[in-house]
């Protein structure tokens, strides 16, 4: 990587109907680790640009859907190959723009390559079933057909992986797409898009517009021609999208916030448990929907675990995420930092105690651990989305699971134990879409369904794995008499 590439300012343009659209760039994004490093300039789409993108997608739907699934899969496989070839450069850009460490960014790009490869292979999978018909002279079968134009709205925290886990199954299934990524990550999105363009995605099949959620995002949500909307982001924004989609009877998939907890049972080795909790809480600067935000420990066992948590947290090296020695990067924006610090201050005012961290310099917030956190306090119940971990005490195993289930969210839930009965009872009773036993709460395999319960999801369709295709297709039942 040359120095000029590392410091280059990327000019981002909308991509509509196979053409790069020149519009004045009004938005700029600086490196969260270094405010003097201007990473990208991007336009802010008005409703007109969004409407043009939807129109281009609509025109492309039929020819794209008419290709064989294998032909569409080949384009996605080629995009995987190109992304893999550009992995180091795109990881670097992701780090500059979003702030996760270079190792985390490389892991994200690698995961996206595997997802593209997985969905490209889906092109060979069966789409339906042959059913015995009550009429012996009827051939009765089901197949799956694309839904049409799909609108994808994505957050900033996984700017490569999240668009990919929506795009790949949508495209292979034969849909055309309009993507509206988070305005914090336009350059990373454009780099990903370039991989599809180079792979030969036909004009209009994949369109990307940049701009604020309240304008560009809302325009996509409201467009009658968009048959399905897949959104990942906060629960507040997701609720609004759900209402708007319902009003016009559009199919909608919402994956949203989390308040994930790790229950550490007394039989667990404290150092091993602390390692899982700390990686889950402070990996990705705690800015993952699946981050460990609460640790629940049984009364009497708290100090043993706290000592191990503090010792493991002391190993974290916070700093420039481009430096390979760094293990935790900055918070994404000053607004997010103010949210994180606000929750900590509120908890301290309500009687919580700091056992690690608590202070920030620039956008670098130290990994922060609080104890004596009141169950009813905001920090124990609301998503923080930063490197802040609350330790809560439960009176029994049952109380621990009730406490785990007591927030409005239900995305991932973890337990650390070697006792089979405890582990299996937890898997049954924890109300979350993903259960982790002796594994950290973040991180998922590309071939496994992913999604949450309650306010973490609208719960109708799971993302990733084979289940992703269910959202991007409709079942068609065919009776053929002969
Ligand atoms: P966000 O603020 O909800 O924004 C998500 C996306 O929605 C952005 O592209 C945003 O645009 C857009 N948006 C905002 N208002 C909109 C509106 N009225 N209509 C249409 N689109 C609108 O979320 P974020 O801050 O980017 O990401 C953090 C959140 O995502 C956390 O809550 C996290 O838990 C969640 N998340 C969930 C998952 C999961 O799979 N469950 C995965 C990752 C993250 P702009 O921001 O550009 O204005
Ligand atoms: Mg936001």
XYZ file of C-alpha atoms and ligand atoms in Angstrom:
531
model
C 0.000 0.000 0.000
C 1.480 3.344 -0.986
C 1.378 6.347 1.330
C -0.706 8.258 -1.227
C -3.353 5.494 -1.215
C -3.437 5.568 2.576
C -4.114 9.297 2.691
C -6.181 9.654 -0.461
C -9.536 11.445 -0.248
C -12.209 9.354 -1.970
C -14.858 11.178 -3.953
C -18.013 9.153 -3.837
C -20.709 9.230 -6.496
C -24.161 7.713 -6.692
C -24.340 4.678 -8.981
C -27.637 4.531 -10.871
C -28.545 2.474 -13.930
C -24.915 1.460 -14.447
C -23.650 5.077 -14.493
C -21.725 7.149 -11.947
C -23.820 10.244 -11.268
C -22.014 13.524 -10.674
C -23.569 15.537 -7.870
C -22.051 18.101 -5.572
C -20.514 16.487 -2.487
C -21.808 18.162 0.628
C -20.886 15.503 3.198
C -17.375 14.680 4.354
C -16.099 11.954 6.601
C -12.887 12.171 8.599
C -10.962 9.335 10.184
C -12.299 8.871 13.735
C -8.735 8.187 14.911
C -7.361 11.342 13.261
C -9.680 14.288 12.553
C -7.078 15.825 10.200
C -7.380 12.833 7.840
C -10.233 13.520 5.396
C -11.341 10.107 4.102
C -14.271 10.792 1.810
C -16.616 13.333 0.291
C -20.096 12.254 -0.709
C -23.307 13.693 -2.075
C -26.576 13.763 -0.130
C -29.247 12.255 -2.384
C -32.539 14.051 -2.787
C -35.768 12.194 -3.503
C -35.194 12.603 -7.254
C -31.982 10.552 -7.270
C -33.611 7.827 -5.200
C -36.567 7.710 -7.611
C -34.162 7.406 -10.573
C -32.377 4.529 -8.836
C -35.653 2.721 -8.198
C -36.690 3.240 -11.806
C -33.369 1.848 -13.067
C -33.771 -1.148 -10.774
C -37.305 -1.732 -11.977
C -36.191 -1.745 -15.614
C -33.417 -4.217 -14.822
C -35.550 -6.656 -12.833
C -36.938 -8.593 -15.750
C -33.746 -9.275 -17.748
C -31.788 -10.094 -14.579
C -34.499 -12.425 -13.313
C -34.613 -14.109 -16.719
C -30.955 -15.186 -16.520
C -30.286 -18.596 -15.059
C -29.515 -18.645 -11.348
C -26.065 -19.982 -12.252
C -25.379 -16.964 -14.466
C -26.319 -14.629 -11.617
C -24.278 -16.714 -9.183
C -21.262 -16.409 -11.479
C -21.362 -12.595 -11.167
C -21.524 -12.873 -7.383
C -18.660 -15.412 -7.363
C -16.598 -13.049 -9.512
C -17.321 -10.166 -7.099
C -16.035 -12.446 -4.308
C -12.821 -13.069 -6.232
C -12.295 -9.340 -6.871
C -13.080 -8.378 -3.260
C -10.616 -11.019 -2.078
C -7.953 -9.561 -4.360
C -8.567 -6.069 -2.948
C -8.982 -7.280 0.658
C -5.945 -5.526 2.166
C -6.700 -2.182 0.535
C -10.423 -2.257 1.372
C -9.735 -3.308 4.981
C -7.414 -0.324 5.303
C -10.070 2.024 3.925
C -12.689 0.523 6.261
C -10.389 1.143 9.219
C -9.746 4.746 8.175
C -13.415 5.462 7.649
C -15.076 3.515 10.484
C -12.320 3.066 13.070
C -12.228 -0.668 13.790
C -8.746 -2.179 13.948
C -7.051 -3.393 10.799
C -7.317 -7.014 12.001
C -11.057 -6.549 12.618
C -11.519 -4.907 9.220
C -9.596 -7.694 7.482
C -11.794 -10.221 9.297
C -14.905 -8.414 8.088
C -13.760 -8.351 4.461
C -12.839 -12.024 4.647
C -16.271 -12.825 6.052
C -17.861 -10.908 3.162
C -15.825 -12.927 0.645
C -17.055 -16.149 2.262
C -20.644 -14.904 2.186
C -20.464 -14.035 -1.496
C -18.987 -17.468 -2.176
C -21.691 -19.171 -0.104
C -24.555 -17.375 -1.892
C -23.002 -17.859 -5.333
C -23.166 -21.595 -4.618
C -26.850 -21.241 -3.696
C -27.512 -20.874 -7.401
C -27.276 -24.685 -7.614
C -29.648 -25.386 -4.729
C -33.242 -26.598 -5.140
C -35.895 -23.864 -5.037
C -38.984 -25.904 -4.266
C -40.616 -29.269 -4.005
C -42.683 -31.663 -6.053
C -45.898 -32.565 -4.230
C -48.214 -35.518 -4.770
C -51.427 -34.096 -6.223
C -54.887 -35.389 -5.322
C -55.514 -35.419 -9.064
C -53.314 -38.181 -10.467
C -52.979 -36.358 -13.801
C -51.565 -33.166 -12.329
C -47.902 -32.387 -11.786
C -47.857 -30.169 -8.689
C -44.743 -28.271 -7.708
C -43.515 -25.171 -5.889
C -40.739 -22.821 -6.891
C -39.382 -19.508 -5.598
C -39.478 -16.308 -7.627
C -37.748 -12.974 -6.977
C -39.778 -10.271 -5.202
C -38.677 -7.511 -7.626
C -36.972 -4.286 -6.555
C -35.540 -4.504 -3.067
C -34.389 -1.557 -0.954
C -31.489 -2.176 1.422
C -30.718 0.250 4.247
C -27.600 -0.473 6.262
C -25.694 0.820 9.322
C -22.067 1.935 9.638
C -20.652 -0.720 11.952
C -20.156 -3.500 9.352
C -20.062 -1.469 6.124
C -18.836 -4.390 4.013
C -20.383 -7.465 5.637
C -23.940 -6.202 6.219
C -24.559 -4.911 2.673
C -23.080 -8.190 1.398
C -25.252 -10.460 3.516
C -28.286 -8.709 2.029
C -27.011 -8.098 -1.514
C -25.692 -11.564 -2.219
C -28.890 -13.566 -1.561
C -31.012 -10.799 -3.134
C -29.011 -10.819 -6.364
C -28.647 -14.573 -6.702
C -32.421 -14.907 -6.246
C -32.945 -12.544 -9.215
C -33.901 -9.252 -7.577
C -32.554 -5.842 -8.438
C -31.352 -3.640 -5.623
C -31.156 -0.063 -4.402
C -28.740 0.243 -1.492
C -28.689 3.229 0.877
C -25.697 2.747 3.196
C -24.978 4.731 6.358
C -23.637 8.195 5.613
C -20.587 7.500 7.811
C -19.124 4.931 5.398
C -19.574 6.052 1.767
C -16.031 5.300 0.570
C -16.026 1.754 1.924
C -19.401 1.171 0.263
C -18.120 2.509 -3.044
C -15.091 0.197 -2.884
C -17.423 -2.765 -2.364
C -19.640 -1.604 -5.222
C -16.599 -1.385 -7.530
C -16.085 -5.121 -7.029
C -19.572 -5.830 -8.391
C -19.114 -3.380 -11.263
C -15.828 -4.999 -12.245
C -17.509 -8.406 -11.944
C -19.938 -7.339 -14.669
C -23.172 -6.706 -12.781
C -25.617 -5.533 -15.493
C -26.732 -1.880 -15.519
C -29.579 -1.160 -13.110
C -29.334 -4.417 -11.159
C -27.351 -2.817 -8.340
C -27.806 0.880 -7.585
C -26.289 2.777 -4.672
C -27.406 6.164 -3.384
C -25.697 8.075 -0.576
C -27.464 10.424 1.783
C -29.205 10.892 5.072
C -31.634 8.319 6.348
C -34.355 10.851 6.974
C -34.334 11.932 3.310
C -32.732 9.345 0.995
C -33.615 6.406 3.261
C -37.175 7.565 3.776
C -37.618 8.110 0.019
C -36.653 4.482 -0.569
C -38.985 3.274 2.180
C -41.897 5.263 0.740
C -41.407 4.300 -2.926
C -44.345 2.138 -4.008
C -42.178 0.348 -6.581
C -39.871 -1.094 -3.883
C -41.413 -4.484 -3.133
C -39.277 -5.402 -0.144
C -37.145 -3.490 2.357
C -34.329 -5.008 4.363
C -33.055 -2.754 7.143
C -30.325 -3.165 9.724
C -29.916 -0.416 12.292
C -31.366 0.929 15.497
C -34.715 -0.196 16.848
C -36.082 3.354 16.842
C -35.503 3.866 13.113
C -36.629 0.298 12.377
C -39.993 0.888 14.056
C -40.680 3.849 11.770
C -39.749 1.813 8.697
C -42.022 -0.999 9.859
C -45.009 1.366 10.071
C -44.331 2.953 6.682
C -43.855 -0.441 5.014
C -47.032 -1.805 6.583
C -49.019 1.145 5.287
C -48.160 0.271 1.715
C -48.058 -3.528 2.275
C -44.345 -3.892 1.443
C -42.436 -6.894 2.724
C -40.007 -5.788 5.418
C -37.079 -7.314 7.279
C -35.702 -5.470 10.305
C -32.616 -6.447 12.289
C -31.963 -3.992 15.082
C -30.383 -3.347 18.452
C -29.223 -5.625 21.226
C -28.499 -5.639 24.954
C -26.642 -8.917 24.942
C -25.627 -10.578 28.165
C -23.150 -13.241 29.143
C -24.117 -15.322 32.161
C -21.041 -16.661 33.964
C -21.905 -19.618 36.231
C -19.809 -20.528 39.292
C -18.276 -23.637 37.703
C -16.640 -21.526 34.960
C -12.929 -20.864 34.977
C -12.766 -17.105 35.731
C -9.890 -16.318 33.338
C -11.517 -18.181 30.440
C -14.902 -16.582 31.186
C -13.340 -13.119 31.444
C -11.607 -13.621 28.094
C -14.953 -14.377 26.412
C -16.665 -11.425 28.121
C -13.900 -8.937 27.356
C -13.535 -9.939 23.712
C -17.309 -9.774 23.359
C -17.574 -6.398 25.070
C -14.591 -4.512 23.683
C -13.912 -6.175 20.330
C -15.027 -3.823 17.538
C -14.950 -1.093 20.247
C -18.204 -2.578 21.539
C -19.902 -1.297 18.396
C -21.550 -4.538 17.358
C -25.237 -5.358 17.622
C -24.100 -8.627 19.198
C -21.582 -7.051 21.626
C -21.603 -8.216 25.241
C -23.087 -5.301 27.108
C -23.915 -7.046 30.383
C -22.215 -9.755 32.413
C -24.453 -11.551 34.882
C -22.785 -13.380 37.732
C -24.255 -15.182 40.745
C -24.073 -13.539 44.158
C -20.918 -14.581 46.006
C -19.026 -15.196 42.768
C -18.706 -11.562 41.704
C -15.248 -10.655 42.981
C -13.532 -13.685 41.468
C -14.862 -12.692 38.050
C -14.294 -8.944 38.485
C -10.596 -9.519 39.195
C -10.291 -11.614 36.039
C -12.231 -9.066 33.959
C -10.018 -6.211 35.117
C -6.843 -8.213 34.453
C -7.946 -9.215 30.959
C -9.129 -5.664 30.132
C -5.711 -4.290 31.103
C -4.257 -6.209 28.140
C -6.268 -4.135 25.635
C -4.209 -1.651 23.648
C -6.326 1.321 22.602
C -4.969 3.549 19.860
C -4.527 4.112 16.144
C -6.457 1.241 14.560
C -4.042 1.174 11.594
C -1.221 0.254 13.986
C -1.047 -3.559 14.142
C -0.296 -3.452 17.899
C -3.652 -1.784 18.596
C -6.452 -4.065 19.791
C -9.212 -1.461 20.200
C -9.915 1.533 17.983
C -11.896 4.746 18.528
C -15.616 5.305 18.831
C -17.163 6.131 15.445
C -18.284 9.750 16.027
C -18.391 12.406 18.723
C -22.149 11.886 18.877
C -21.720 8.189 19.678
C -19.022 9.050 22.232
C -21.393 11.494 23.950
C -24.002 8.711 24.129
C -21.499 6.249 25.632
C -20.172 8.728 28.207
C -23.705 9.878 29.000
C -24.705 6.332 29.970
C -21.599 5.927 32.147
C -22.161 9.253 33.922
C -25.799 8.439 34.535
C -24.865 5.029 35.980
C -22.221 6.558 38.270
C -24.704 9.165 39.488
C -27.096 6.303 40.347
C -24.479 4.551 42.485
C -22.540 2.337 40.073
C -18.773 2.025 40.518
C -16.069 2.088 37.875
C -13.751 -0.891 37.962
C -11.987 -0.106 34.678
C -11.743 2.790 32.224
C -14.249 5.606 32.205
C -12.267 8.345 30.515
C -11.943 9.427 26.908
C -9.372 11.313 24.865
C -10.435 12.384 21.415
C -12.744 9.614 20.253
C -10.773 7.015 22.232
C -12.841 5.810 25.164
C -11.054 3.435 27.515
C -12.639 -0.003 27.831
C -15.027 0.654 30.680
C -16.453 -1.745 33.276
C -19.086 -0.821 35.848
C -20.294 -2.776 38.868
C -23.118 -2.138 41.329
C -25.291 -1.337 38.351
C -28.943 -1.089 39.313
C -31.191 -3.492 37.399
C -33.676 -0.787 36.564
C -31.122 1.778 35.412
C -30.888 2.914 31.793
C -27.437 1.366 31.314
C -28.736 -2.056 32.393
C -31.583 -1.985 29.881
C -30.758 0.224 26.892
C -28.288 -0.378 24.071
C -25.128 1.724 24.590
C -23.218 0.675 21.443
C -19.766 1.420 22.814
C -16.968 -0.132 24.903
C -18.951 -0.188 28.134
C -19.704 -3.338 30.134
C -22.047 -3.553 33.126
C -21.633 -6.330 35.693
C -24.919 -7.360 37.312
C -25.474 -9.810 40.170
C -28.238 -12.431 40.193
C -29.504 -14.475 43.133
C -29.798 -17.805 41.324
C -29.464 -19.409 37.913
C -33.186 -18.785 37.281
C -32.844 -15.160 38.359
C -29.871 -14.786 35.984
C -31.946 -15.942 32.997
C -34.887 -13.741 34.021
C -32.529 -10.777 34.269
C -31.041 -11.657 30.893
C -34.546 -11.738 29.390
C -35.736 -8.576 31.127
C -34.689 -6.001 28.502
C -36.688 -5.251 25.370
C -33.939 -6.858 23.230
C -33.216 -10.493 22.399
C -30.384 -10.785 19.893
C -27.574 -12.929 21.314
C -27.226 -14.515 24.753
C -24.219 -16.314 26.174
C -23.466 -18.624 29.061
C -20.150 -19.881 30.397
C -20.427 -23.270 32.055
C -19.237 -26.831 31.645
C -22.384 -28.251 33.196
C -24.548 -29.826 30.486
C -27.817 -29.372 32.352
C -27.102 -25.669 32.966
C -26.045 -25.140 29.356
C -29.087 -26.842 27.852
C -31.530 -25.162 30.256
C -29.983 -21.838 29.237
C -30.324 -22.613 25.521
C -34.018 -23.386 26.145
C -34.847 -20.448 28.431
C -32.791 -17.535 27.094
C -35.087 -15.492 24.831
C -32.651 -14.608 22.050
C -32.255 -15.469 18.388
C -28.682 -16.700 18.828
C -27.368 -18.613 21.829
C -23.654 -18.923 22.566
C -22.454 -21.558 25.024
C -18.788 -21.070 25.946
C -18.386 -18.733 22.969
C -18.360 -14.913 22.814
C -21.665 -13.198 21.923
C -20.437 -11.561 18.664
C -19.463 -13.506 15.575
C -21.537 -15.871 13.447
C -20.962 -18.446 10.727
C -22.079 -17.400 7.241
C -24.177 -20.535 6.728
C -26.198 -20.150 9.944
C -29.448 -18.165 10.311
C -29.032 -14.905 12.214
C -31.549 -12.570 13.810
C -33.124 -11.480 17.053
C -36.315 -11.595 19.077
C -38.564 -8.852 20.480
C -37.197 -5.314 19.754
C -34.091 -6.760 18.096
C -36.019 -7.841 15.006
C -39.434 -7.874 13.394
C -38.891 -11.611 13.579
C -40.476 -12.634 10.293
C -37.363 -13.620 8.356
C -33.875 -14.573 9.484
C -30.832 -13.219 7.668
C -27.771 -15.190 6.511
C -27.608 -18.932 5.976
C -30.151 -20.566 3.686
C -32.965 -18.661 5.425
C -31.900 -15.374 3.769
C -33.385 -16.513 0.471
C -36.858 -16.773 2.049
C -37.041 -12.992 2.376
C -35.844 -12.303 -1.149
C -38.237 -14.724 -2.877
C -41.926 -15.604 -2.935
C -43.247 -19.145 -3.150
C -45.174 -19.926 -6.316
C -47.306 -23.082 -6.549
C -47.842 -24.542 -10.015
C -50.487 -27.137 -11.065
C -49.723 -28.675 -14.452
C -52.466 -30.922 -15.818
C -51.688 -33.486 -18.496
P -29.417 3.824 12.481
O -29.102 5.163 13.012
O -30.728 3.218 12.800
O -29.249 3.902 10.889
C -29.300 2.755 10.072
C -29.566 3.174 8.641
O -30.884 3.719 8.539
C -28.622 4.272 8.139
O -28.338 4.056 6.781
C -29.466 5.512 8.346
O -29.056 6.590 7.542
C -30.828 4.991 7.934
N -31.977 5.777 8.395
C -32.057 6.649 9.438
N -33.305 7.183 9.505
C -34.021 6.643 8.486
C -35.362 6.799 8.036
N -36.227 7.614 8.640
N -35.763 6.089 6.955
C -34.928 5.242 6.343
N -33.631 5.065 6.723
C -33.192 5.747 7.791
O -28.298 2.773 12.921
P -26.721 3.013 12.908
O -26.406 4.076 13.905
O -26.236 3.192 11.513
O -26.197 1.578 13.399
C -26.181 1.173 14.739
C -27.408 0.341 15.075
O -27.502 -0.766 14.196
C -27.371 -0.262 16.463
O -28.628 -0.131 17.075
C -27.055 -1.728 16.205
O -27.487 -2.613 17.205
C -27.768 -1.962 14.922
N -27.229 -3.130 14.223
C -27.986 -4.270 14.181
C -27.497 -5.406 13.554
C -28.303 -6.662 13.469
O -28.042 -7.483 12.586
N -29.273 -6.871 14.343
C -26.227 -5.373 12.959
C -25.485 -4.199 13.035
C -25.997 -3.082 13.657
P -27.984 7.698 8.083
O -27.446 7.220 9.391
O -26.974 7.757 6.991
O -28.734 8.987 8.229
Mg -27.386 6.061 14.130
